JSON list of C-alpha atoms in Angstrom, two decimals:
[
{"chain": "A", "resi": 1, "resn": "UNK", "atom": "CA", "xyz": [-12.54, 28.73, -20.76]},
{"chain": "A", "resi": 2, "resn": "UNK", "atom": "CA", "xyz": [-14.93, 27.58, -18.06]},
{"chain": "A", "resi": 3, "resn": "UNK", "atom": "CA", "xyz": [-18.40, 29.17, -18.20]},
{"chain": "A", "resi": 4, "resn": "UNK", "atom": "CA", "xyz": [-19.85, 29.98, -14.80]},
{"chain": "A", "resi": 5, "resn": "UNK", "atom": "CA", "xyz": [-23.31, 31.21, -13.96]},
{"chain": "A", "resi": 6, "resn": "UNK", "atom": "CA", "xyz": [-22.74, 33.35, -10.86]},
{"chain": "A", "resi": 7, "resn": "UNK", "atom": "CA", "xyz": [-24.82, 36.27, -9.61]},
{"chain": "A", "resi": 8, "resn": "UNK", "atom": "CA", "xyz": [-23.46, 38.36, -6.74]},
{"chain": "A", "resi": 9, "resn": "UNK", "atom": "CA", "xyz": [-25.20, 41.44, -5.35]},
{"chain": "A", "resi": 10, "resn": "UNK", "atom": "CA", "xyz": [-24.47, 43.72, -2.39]},
{"chain": "A", "resi": 11, "resn": "UNK", "atom": "CA", "xyz": [-24.95, 47.28, -1.17]},
{"chain": "A", "resi": 12, "resn": "UNK", "atom": "CA", "xyz": [-21.28, 48.25, -1.70]},
{"chain": "A", "resi": 13, "resn": "UNK", "atom": "CA", "xyz": [-18.10, 46.85, -3.21]},
{"chain": "A", "resi": 14, "resn": "UNK", "atom": "CA", "xyz": [-14.39, 47.47, -2.67]},
{"chain": "A", "resi": 15, "resn": "UNK", "atom": "CA", "xyz": [-12.00, 46.15, -5.35]},
{"chain": "A", "resi": 16, "resn": "UNK", "atom": "CA", "xyz": [-8.32, 45.45, -4.75]},
{"chain": "A", "resi": 17, "resn": "UNK", "atom": "CA", "xyz": [-7.25, 44.58, -8.29]},
{"chain": "A", "resi": 18, "resn": "UNK", "atom": "CA", "xyz": [-3.56, 44.01, -7.60]},
{"chain": "A", "resi": 19, "resn": "UNK", "atom": "CA", "xyz": [-4.51, 41.37, -5.03]},
{"chain": "A", "resi": 20, "resn": "UNK", "atom": "CA", "xyz": [-7.42, 39.89, -6.97]},
{"chain": "A", "resi": 21, "resn": "UNK", "atom": "CA", "xyz": [-9.64, 40.52, -3.94]},
{"chain": "A", "resi": 22, "resn": "UNK", "atom": "CA", "xyz": [-13.22, 41.81, -3.92]},
{"chain": "A", "resi": 23, "resn": "UNK", "atom": "CA", "xyz": [-14.94, 42.88, -0.68]},
{"chain": "A", "resi": 24, "resn": "UNK", "atom": "CA", "xyz": [-18.75, 43.02, -0.78]},
{"chain": "A", "resi": 25, "resn": "UNK", "atom": "CA", "xyz": [-20.48, 44.94, 2.01]},
{"chain": "A", "resi": 26, "resn": "UNK", "atom": "CA", "xyz": [-24.09, 44.74, 3.17]},
{"chain": "A", "resi": 27, "resn": "UNK", "atom": "CA", "xyz": [-26.99, 42.51, 2.09]},
{"chain": "A", "resi": 28, "resn": "UNK", "atom": "CA", "xyz": [-24.77, 40.15, 0.10]},
{"chain": "A", "resi": 29, "resn": "UNK", "atom": "CA", "xyz": [-26.65, 37.73, -2.14]},
{"chain": "A", "resi": 30, "resn": "UNK", "atom": "CA", "xyz": [-24.56, 35.05, -3.93]},
{"chain": "A", "resi": 31, "resn": "UNK", "atom": "CA", "xyz": [-26.07, 32.52, -6.34]},
{"chain": "A", "resi": 32, "resn": "UNK", "atom": "CA", "xyz": [-24.48, 29.81, -8.46]},
{"chain": "A", "resi": 33, "resn": "UNK", "atom": "CA", "xyz": [-25.71, 26.36, -9.54]},
{"chain": "A", "resi": 34, "resn": "UNK", "atom": "CA", "xyz": [-24.03, 24.65, -6.54]},
{"chain": "A", "resi": 35, "resn": "UNK", "atom": "CA", "xyz": [-24.87, 27.15, -3.78]},
{"chain": "A", "resi": 36, "resn": "UNK", "atom": "CA", "xyz": [-27.11, 30.03, -2.71]},
{"chain": "A", "resi": 37, "resn": "UNK", "atom": "CA", "xyz": [-25.82, 32.24, 0.08]},
{"chain": "A", "resi": 38, "resn": "UNK", "atom": "CA", "xyz": [-26.69, 35.43, 1.95]},
{"chain": "A", "resi": 39, "resn": "UNK", "atom": "CA", "xyz": [-24.47, 37.27, 4.43]},
{"chain": "A", "resi": 40, "resn": "UNK", "atom": "CA", "xyz": [-23.54, 40.72, 5.70]},
{"chain": "A", "resi": 41, "resn": "UNK", "atom": "CA", "xyz": [-19.97, 40.66, 4.34]},
{"chain": "A", "resi": 42, "resn": "UNK", "atom": "CA", "xyz": [-18.28, 38.63, 1.62]},
{"chain": "A", "resi": 43, "resn": "UNK", "atom": "CA", "xyz": [-14.66, 38.56, 0.41]},
{"chain": "A", "resi": 44, "resn": "UNK", "atom": "CA", "xyz": [-13.90, 36.87, -2.90]},
{"chain": "A", "resi": 45, "resn": "UNK", "atom": "CA", "xyz": [-10.30, 35.80, -3.60]},
{"chain": "A", "resi": 46, "resn": "UNK", "atom": "CA", "xyz": [-10.20, 35.48, -7.38]},
{"chain": "A", "resi": 47, "resn": "UNK", "atom": "CA", "xyz": [-6.82, 33.75, -7.74]},
{"chain": "A", "resi": 48, "resn": "UNK", "atom": "CA", "xyz": [-7.73, 30.96, -5.32]},
{"chain": "A", "resi": 49, "resn": "UNK", "atom": "CA", "xyz": [-11.40, 30.67, -6.38]},
{"chain": "A", "resi": 50, "resn": "UNK", "atom": "CA", "xyz": [-12.51, 30.90, -2.77]},
{"chain": "A", "resi": 51, "resn": "UNK", "atom": "CA", "xyz": [-14.61, 33.22, -0.68]},
{"chain": "A", "resi": 52, "resn": "UNK", "atom": "CA", "xyz": [-15.18, 34.06, 2.94]},
{"chain": "A", "resi": 53, "resn": "UNK", "atom": "CA", "xyz": [-18.71, 35.01, 3.97]},
{"chain": "A", "resi": 54, "resn": "UNK", "atom": "CA", "xyz": [-19.25, 36.32, 7.46]},
{"chain": "A", "resi": 55, "resn": "UNK", "atom": "CA", "xyz": [-21.96, 37.60, 9.79]},
{"chain": "A", "resi": 56, "resn": "UNK", "atom": "CA", "xyz": [-25.49, 36.26, 9.38]},
{"chain": "A", "resi": 57, "resn": "UNK", "atom": "CA", "xyz": [-24.45, 33.56, 6.90]},
{"chain": "A", "resi": 58, "resn": "UNK", "atom": "CA", "xyz": [-27.38, 31.63, 5.43]},
{"chain": "A", "resi": 59, "resn": "UNK", "atom": "CA", "xyz": [-26.33, 29.06, 2.80]},
{"chain": "A", "resi": 60, "resn": "UNK", "atom": "CA", "xyz": [-28.37, 26.47, 0.88]},
{"chain": "A", "resi": 61, "resn": "UNK", "atom": "CA", "xyz": [-27.32, 23.62, -1.41]},
{"chain": "A", "resi": 62, "resn": "UNK", "atom": "CA", "xyz": [-29.52, 22.40, -4.31]},
{"chain": "A", "resi": 63, "resn": "UNK", "atom": "CA", "xyz": [-30.44, 19.35, -2.17]},
{"chain": "A", "resi": 64, "resn": "UNK", "atom": "CA", "xyz": [-32.12, 21.66, 0.34]},
{"chain": "A", "resi": 65, "resn": "UNK", "atom": "CA", "xyz": [-29.42, 21.22, 3.00]},
{"chain": "A", "resi": 66, "resn": "UNK", "atom": "CA", "xyz": [-28.70, 24.47, 4.84]},
{"chain": "A", "resi": 67, "resn": "UNK", "atom": "CA", "xyz": [-26.03, 26.12, 6.97]},
{"chain": "A", "resi": 68, "resn": "UNK", "atom": "CA", "xyz": [-26.61, 29.12, 9.23]},
{"chain": "A", "resi": 69, "resn": "UNK", "atom": "CA", "xyz": [-23.79, 30.67, 11.20]},
{"chain": "A", "resi": 70, "resn": "UNK", "atom": "CA", "xyz": [-21.23, 33.42, 11.60]},
{"chain": "A", "resi": 71, "resn": "UNK", "atom": "CA", "xyz": [-18.80, 32.44, 8.84]},
{"chain": "A", "resi": 72, "resn": "UNK", "atom": "CA", "xyz": [-18.27, 30.15, 5.87]},
{"chain": "A", "resi": 73, "resn": "UNK", "atom": "CA", "xyz": [-15.11, 29.73, 3.83]},
{"chain": "A", "resi": 74, "resn": "UNK", "atom": "CA", "xyz": [-15.96, 28.15, 0.49]},
{"chain": "A", "resi": 75, "resn": "UNK", "atom": "CA", "xyz": [-13.57, 26.72, -2.09]},
{"chain": "A", "resi": 76, "resn": "UNK", "atom": "CA", "xyz": [-14.95, 26.51, -5.62]},
{"chain": "A", "resi": 77, "resn": "UNK", "atom": "CA", "xyz": [-13.89, 23.62, -7.91]},
{"chain": "A", "resi": 78, "resn": "UNK", "atom": "CA", "xyz": [-10.91, 24.44, -10.14]},
{"chain": "A", "resi": 79, "resn": "UNK", "atom": "CA", "xyz": [-9.91, 22.13, -13.02]},
{"chain": "A", "resi": 80, "resn": "UNK", "atom": "CA", "xyz": [-6.65, 20.26, -12.25]},
{"chain": "A", "resi": 81, "resn": "UNK", "atom": "CA", "xyz": [-6.56, 21.71, -8.72]},
{"chain": "A", "resi": 82, "resn": "UNK", "atom": "CA", "xyz": [-9.84, 20.92, -6.87]},
{"chain": "A", "resi": 83, "resn": "UNK", "atom": "CA", "xyz": [-12.45, 18.67, -8.43]},
{"chain": "A", "resi": 84, "resn": "UNK", "atom": "CA", "xyz": [-15.02, 19.20, -5.69]},
{"chain": "A", "resi": 85, "resn": "UNK", "atom": "CA", "xyz": [-16.38, 22.12, -3.74]},
{"chain": "A", "resi": 86, "resn": "UNK", "atom": "CA", "xyz": [-15.41, 22.43, -0.09]},
{"chain": "A", "resi": 87, "resn": "UNK", "atom": "CA", "xyz": [-16.76, 24.51, 2.74]},
{"chain": "A", "resi": 88, "resn": "UNK", "atom": "CA", "xyz": [-15.37, 25.25, 6.20]},
{"chain": "A", "resi": 89, "resn": "UNK", "atom": "CA", "xyz": [-17.60, 26.82, 8.85]},
{"chain": "A", "resi": 90, "resn": "UNK", "atom": "CA", "xyz": [-16.47, 27.87, 12.32]},
{"chain": "A", "resi": 91, "resn": "UNK", "atom": "CA", "xyz": [-18.27, 29.45, 15.24]},
{"chain": "A", "resi": 92, "resn": "UNK", "atom": "CA", "xyz": [-20.86, 26.73, 15.98]},
{"chain": "A", "resi": 93, "resn": "UNK", "atom": "CA", "xyz": [-22.99, 26.84, 12.82]},
{"chain": "A", "resi": 94, "resn": "UNK", "atom": "CA", "xyz": [-26.38, 25.18, 12.58]},
{"chain": "A", "resi": 95, "resn": "UNK", "atom": "CA", "xyz": [-26.65, 22.67, 9.75]},
{"chain": "A", "resi": 96, "resn": "UNK", "atom": "CA", "xyz": [-29.68, 20.88, 8.37]},
{"chain": "A", "resi": 97, "resn": "UNK", "atom": "CA", "xyz": [-28.76, 18.00, 6.08]},
{"chain": "A", "resi": 98, "resn": "UNK", "atom": "CA", "xyz": [-31.45, 16.60, 3.80]},
{"chain": "A", "resi": 99, "resn": "UNK", "atom": "CA", "xyz": [-30.93, 13.14, 2.40]},
{"chain": "A", "resi": 100, "resn": "UNK", "atom": "CA", "xyz": [-33.54, 12.19, -0.15]},
{"chain": "A", "resi": 101, "resn": "UNK", "atom": "CA", "xyz": [-34.61, 8.57, -0.34]},
{"chain": "A", "resi": 102, "resn": "UNK", "atom": "CA", "xyz": [-35.11, 6.56, -3.53]},
{"chain": "A", "resi": 103, "resn": "UNK", "atom": "CA", "xyz": [-38.64, 7.98, -3.93]},
{"chain": "A", "resi": 104, "resn": "UNK", "atom": "CA", "xyz": [-37.43, 11.59, -3.74]}
]
């Protein structure tokens, strides 16, 4: 079993257990070791290990790189399926990419 350190908070939550879908509403705050994210709405698709955050998306990677925009679809790594995380943002997001040099 894979241990994950994820904290997800919101004002409200709707659960659709048969679909494995969780819909978080209002002041969504998502934190995991690979990503910190805030948005107005957030849908988590448990079976696919992916989520869709939308409206006022503000995401930050551990490197300090950021993304601000209207939506972000994020695919979490899954053993034997996806070895790396992947994000897709549409709607003209603003990205700031920090690349640290050898001295930090």
